Coordinates of C-alpha atoms in Angstrom, one line a residue:
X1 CA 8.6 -1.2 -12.4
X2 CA 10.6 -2.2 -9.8
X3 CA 11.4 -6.1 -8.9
X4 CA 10.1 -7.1 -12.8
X5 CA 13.0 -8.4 -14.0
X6 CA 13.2 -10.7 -10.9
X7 CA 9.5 -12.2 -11.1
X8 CA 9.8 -15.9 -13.0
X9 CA 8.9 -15.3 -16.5
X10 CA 5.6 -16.9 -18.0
X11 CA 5.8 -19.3 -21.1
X12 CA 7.0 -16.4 -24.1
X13 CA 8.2 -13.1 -23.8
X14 CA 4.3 -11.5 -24.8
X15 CA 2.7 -13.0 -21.8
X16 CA 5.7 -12.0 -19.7
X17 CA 5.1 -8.3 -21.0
X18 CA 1.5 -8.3 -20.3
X19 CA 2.0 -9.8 -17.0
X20 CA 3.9 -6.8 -16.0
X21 CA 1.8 -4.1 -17.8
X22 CA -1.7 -5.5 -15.7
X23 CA 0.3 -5.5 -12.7
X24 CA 1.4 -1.9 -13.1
X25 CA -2.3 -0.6 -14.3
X26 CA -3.9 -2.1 -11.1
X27 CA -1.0 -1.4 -8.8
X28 CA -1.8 2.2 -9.7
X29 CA 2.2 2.1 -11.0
X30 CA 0.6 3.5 -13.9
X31 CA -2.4 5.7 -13.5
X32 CA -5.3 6.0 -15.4
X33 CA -4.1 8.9 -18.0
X34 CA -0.5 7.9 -17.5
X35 CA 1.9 7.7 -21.2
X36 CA 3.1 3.9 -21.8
X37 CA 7.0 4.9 -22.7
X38 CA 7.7 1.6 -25.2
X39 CA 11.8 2.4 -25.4
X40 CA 12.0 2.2 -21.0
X41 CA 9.5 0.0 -20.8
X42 CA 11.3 -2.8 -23.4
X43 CA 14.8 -2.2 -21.5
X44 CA 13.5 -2.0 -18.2
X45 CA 11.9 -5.9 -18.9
X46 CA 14.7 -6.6 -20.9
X47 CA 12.3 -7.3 -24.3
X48 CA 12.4 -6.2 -27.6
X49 CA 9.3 -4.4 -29.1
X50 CA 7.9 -7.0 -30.7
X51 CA 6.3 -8.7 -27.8
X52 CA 5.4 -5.4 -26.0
X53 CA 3.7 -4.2 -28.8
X54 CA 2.0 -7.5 -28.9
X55 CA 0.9 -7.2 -25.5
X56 CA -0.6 -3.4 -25.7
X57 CA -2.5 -4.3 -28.4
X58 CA -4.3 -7.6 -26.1
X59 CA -4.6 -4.3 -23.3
X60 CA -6.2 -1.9 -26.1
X61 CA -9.0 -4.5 -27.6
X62 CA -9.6 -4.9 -23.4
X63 CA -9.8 -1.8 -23.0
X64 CA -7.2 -1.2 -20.5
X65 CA -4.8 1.0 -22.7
X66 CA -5.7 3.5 -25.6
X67 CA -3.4 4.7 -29.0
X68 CA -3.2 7.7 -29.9
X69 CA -1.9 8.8 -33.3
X70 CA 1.6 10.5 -32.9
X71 CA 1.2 10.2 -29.1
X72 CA 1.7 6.4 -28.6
X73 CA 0.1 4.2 -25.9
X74 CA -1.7 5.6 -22.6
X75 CA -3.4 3.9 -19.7
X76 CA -6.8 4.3 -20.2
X77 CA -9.1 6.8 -18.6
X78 CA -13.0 6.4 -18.0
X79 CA -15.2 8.9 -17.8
X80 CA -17.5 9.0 -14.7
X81 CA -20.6 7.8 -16.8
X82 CA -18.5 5.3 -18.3
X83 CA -17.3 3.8 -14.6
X84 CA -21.1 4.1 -13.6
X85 CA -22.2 2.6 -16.8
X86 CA -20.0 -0.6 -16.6
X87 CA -20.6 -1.2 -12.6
X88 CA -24.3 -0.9 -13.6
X89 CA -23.8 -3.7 -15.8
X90 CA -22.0 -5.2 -13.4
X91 CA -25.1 -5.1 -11.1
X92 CA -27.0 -6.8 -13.2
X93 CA -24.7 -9.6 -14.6
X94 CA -23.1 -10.6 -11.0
X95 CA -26.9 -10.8 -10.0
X96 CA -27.4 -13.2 -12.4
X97 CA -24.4 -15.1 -11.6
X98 CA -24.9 -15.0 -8.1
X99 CA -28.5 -16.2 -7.8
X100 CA -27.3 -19.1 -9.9
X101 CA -24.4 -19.9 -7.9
X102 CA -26.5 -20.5 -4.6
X103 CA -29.0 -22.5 -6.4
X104 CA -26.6 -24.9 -7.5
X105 CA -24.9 -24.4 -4.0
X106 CA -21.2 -26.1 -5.2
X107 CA -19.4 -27.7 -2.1
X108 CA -16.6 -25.9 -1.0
X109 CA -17.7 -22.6 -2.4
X110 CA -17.8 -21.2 0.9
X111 CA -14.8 -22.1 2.4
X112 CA -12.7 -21.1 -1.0
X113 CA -14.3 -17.6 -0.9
X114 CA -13.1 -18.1 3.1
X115 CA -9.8 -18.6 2.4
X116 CA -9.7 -16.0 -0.2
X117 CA -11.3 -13.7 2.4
X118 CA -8.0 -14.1 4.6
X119 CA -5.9 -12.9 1.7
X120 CA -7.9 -9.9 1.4
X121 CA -7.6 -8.8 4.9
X122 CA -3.7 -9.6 5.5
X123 CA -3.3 -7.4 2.6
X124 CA -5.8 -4.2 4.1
X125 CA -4.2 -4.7 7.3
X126 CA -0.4 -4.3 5.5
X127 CA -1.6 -1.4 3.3
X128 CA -0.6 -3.9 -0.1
X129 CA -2.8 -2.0 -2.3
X130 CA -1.6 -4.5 -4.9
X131 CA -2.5 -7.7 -3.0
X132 CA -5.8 -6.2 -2.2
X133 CA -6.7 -5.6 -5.4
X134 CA -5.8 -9.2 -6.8
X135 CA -7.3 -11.1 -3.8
X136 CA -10.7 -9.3 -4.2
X137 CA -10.5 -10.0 -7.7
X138 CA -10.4 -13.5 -6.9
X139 CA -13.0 -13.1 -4.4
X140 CA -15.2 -12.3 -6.6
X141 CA -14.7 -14.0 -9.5
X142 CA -14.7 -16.9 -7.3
X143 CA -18.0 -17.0 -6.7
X144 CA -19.6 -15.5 -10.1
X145 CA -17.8 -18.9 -11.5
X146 CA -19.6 -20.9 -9.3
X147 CA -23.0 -20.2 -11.4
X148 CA -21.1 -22.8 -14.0
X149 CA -21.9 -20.0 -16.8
X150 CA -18.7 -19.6 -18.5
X151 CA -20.0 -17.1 -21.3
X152 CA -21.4 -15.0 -18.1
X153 CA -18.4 -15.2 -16.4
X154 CA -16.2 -14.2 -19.4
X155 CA -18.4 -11.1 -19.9
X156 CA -18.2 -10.2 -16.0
X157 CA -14.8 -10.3 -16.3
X158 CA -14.1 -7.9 -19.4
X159 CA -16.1 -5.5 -16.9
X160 CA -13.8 -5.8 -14.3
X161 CA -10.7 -5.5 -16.5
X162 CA -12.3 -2.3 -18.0
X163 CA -11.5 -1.1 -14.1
X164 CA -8.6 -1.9 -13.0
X165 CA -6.9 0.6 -13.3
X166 CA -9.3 2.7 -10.5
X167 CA -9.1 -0.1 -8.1
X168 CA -5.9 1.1 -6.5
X169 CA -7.1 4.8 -6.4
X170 CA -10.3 2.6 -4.0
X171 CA -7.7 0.8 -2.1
X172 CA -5.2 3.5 -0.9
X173 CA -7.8 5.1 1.3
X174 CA -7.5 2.6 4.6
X175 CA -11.0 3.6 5.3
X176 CA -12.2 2.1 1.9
X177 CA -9.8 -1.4 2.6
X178 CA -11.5 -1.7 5.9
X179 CA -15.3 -1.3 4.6
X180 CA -14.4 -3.8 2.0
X181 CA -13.4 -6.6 4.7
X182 CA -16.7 -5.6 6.2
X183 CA -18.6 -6.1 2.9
X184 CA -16.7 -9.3 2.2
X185 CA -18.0 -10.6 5.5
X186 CA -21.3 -9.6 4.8
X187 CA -21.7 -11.7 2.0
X188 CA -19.5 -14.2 3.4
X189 CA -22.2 -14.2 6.0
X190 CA -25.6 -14.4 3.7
X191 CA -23.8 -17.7 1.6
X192 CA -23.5 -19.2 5.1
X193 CA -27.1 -18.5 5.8
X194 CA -28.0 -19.6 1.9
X195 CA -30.1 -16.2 1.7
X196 CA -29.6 -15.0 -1.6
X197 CA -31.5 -11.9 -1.6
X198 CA -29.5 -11.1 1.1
X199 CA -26.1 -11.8 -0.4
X200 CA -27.5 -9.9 -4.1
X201 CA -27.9 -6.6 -1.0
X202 CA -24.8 -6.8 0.2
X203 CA -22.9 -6.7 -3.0
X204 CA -24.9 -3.9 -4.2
X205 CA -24.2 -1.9 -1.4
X206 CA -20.4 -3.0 -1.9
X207 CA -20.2 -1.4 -5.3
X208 CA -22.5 1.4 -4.8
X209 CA -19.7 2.3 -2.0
X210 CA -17.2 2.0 -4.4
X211 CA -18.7 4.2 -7.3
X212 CA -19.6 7.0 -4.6
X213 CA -15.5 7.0 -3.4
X214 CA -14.5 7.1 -7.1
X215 CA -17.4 9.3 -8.3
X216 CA -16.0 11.8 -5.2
X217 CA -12.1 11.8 -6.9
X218 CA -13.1 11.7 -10.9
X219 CA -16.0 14.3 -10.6
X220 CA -14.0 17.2 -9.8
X221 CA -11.4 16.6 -13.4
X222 CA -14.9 16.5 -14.9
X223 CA -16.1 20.3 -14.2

């Protein structure tokens, strides 16, 4: 995990630890499948065990690592009904939180999701799969916080964390980065124009584009 040791460390060695394990998952660093090897892993970051086995087991009760007995720690791997199950949920949740959002209209919203929205396409346009990923992240969560439901929001976000680690395989494809920008504008575009059934359309059609390009690479390991 290269640069890790560099990065300025959070408050305790645990947080530190899972820092660098979330960046590695969505970075696609580690793939979905891929063995967590404890021994490099706490010499590369220059840990003991203690807070990296602290931090895999916050990343197995999320969902974003799995133990196996005898095998050790792996990056977690979702079926293709699973992935379809949780961005169904999604659907509906982000609905929710969306339709709330625009009724309650908070200043600024707009122009944060804006300035988000230029993050998102300096990183498409450098290929910074990594970047991408985090600054849609925010993009999103962005604006499911502005509904001002925190227990929504918290749930929304165990969803997307059950993902991350198929985000990268979505954001290596150039083709997929540039229909993102497009889709971000789009709804960019509908909170402009306050029309949410138009803004609840255009994030439907963002994920359904996303399942289909992930359905097309996790089918053919499911035959």
């Amino acid at each position: 995990m290269s640069g890790a040791v560099e990065r300025r460390r959070p408050r305790t060695a645990q947080q530190f630890v899972l820092e660098e394990l979330r960046r590695a998952i969505t970075s696609g660093e580690l793939r979905p499948g891929a063995p967590i090897r404890q021994d490099a892993l706490a010499a590369r970051l220059e840990v003991s065990r203690v807070p990296l086995r602290e931090a895999l087991k916050t990343l197995e009760a999320e969902g974003l690592v799995v133990h196996h007995v005898h095998r050790g720690y792996f990056v977690a791997e979702l079926s293709l009904a699973d992935l379809e199950e949780v961005y169904r949920i999604r659907a509906l949740l982000e609905t929710e939180a969306v339709v709330r959002a625009m009724a309650l209209a908070p200043d600024g919203l707009s122009a944060a999701l804006e300035d988000i929205q230029h993050d998102v396409e300096r990183a498409s346009g450098a290929g910074d799969v990594t970047a991408m990923a985090e600054a849609n992240r925010r993009f999103h969560l962005t604006l499911v916080e502005a509904s001002g439901m925190p227990r929504l929001v918290r749930m929304i976000t165990t969803l997307w964390d059950a993902t991350d680690a198929y985000r990268s395989l979505y954001y290596t494809d150039p083709d997929h980065r540039d229909q993102a920008v497009r889709e971000h504008r789009a709804v960019l575009a509908a909170l402009r124009a306050y029309d949410t059934d138009a803004a609840v359309r255009r994030l439907d059609d963002h994920r359904a584009h996303a399942v289909a390009a992930l359905r097309a690479v996790l089918a053919p390991h499911e035959d």
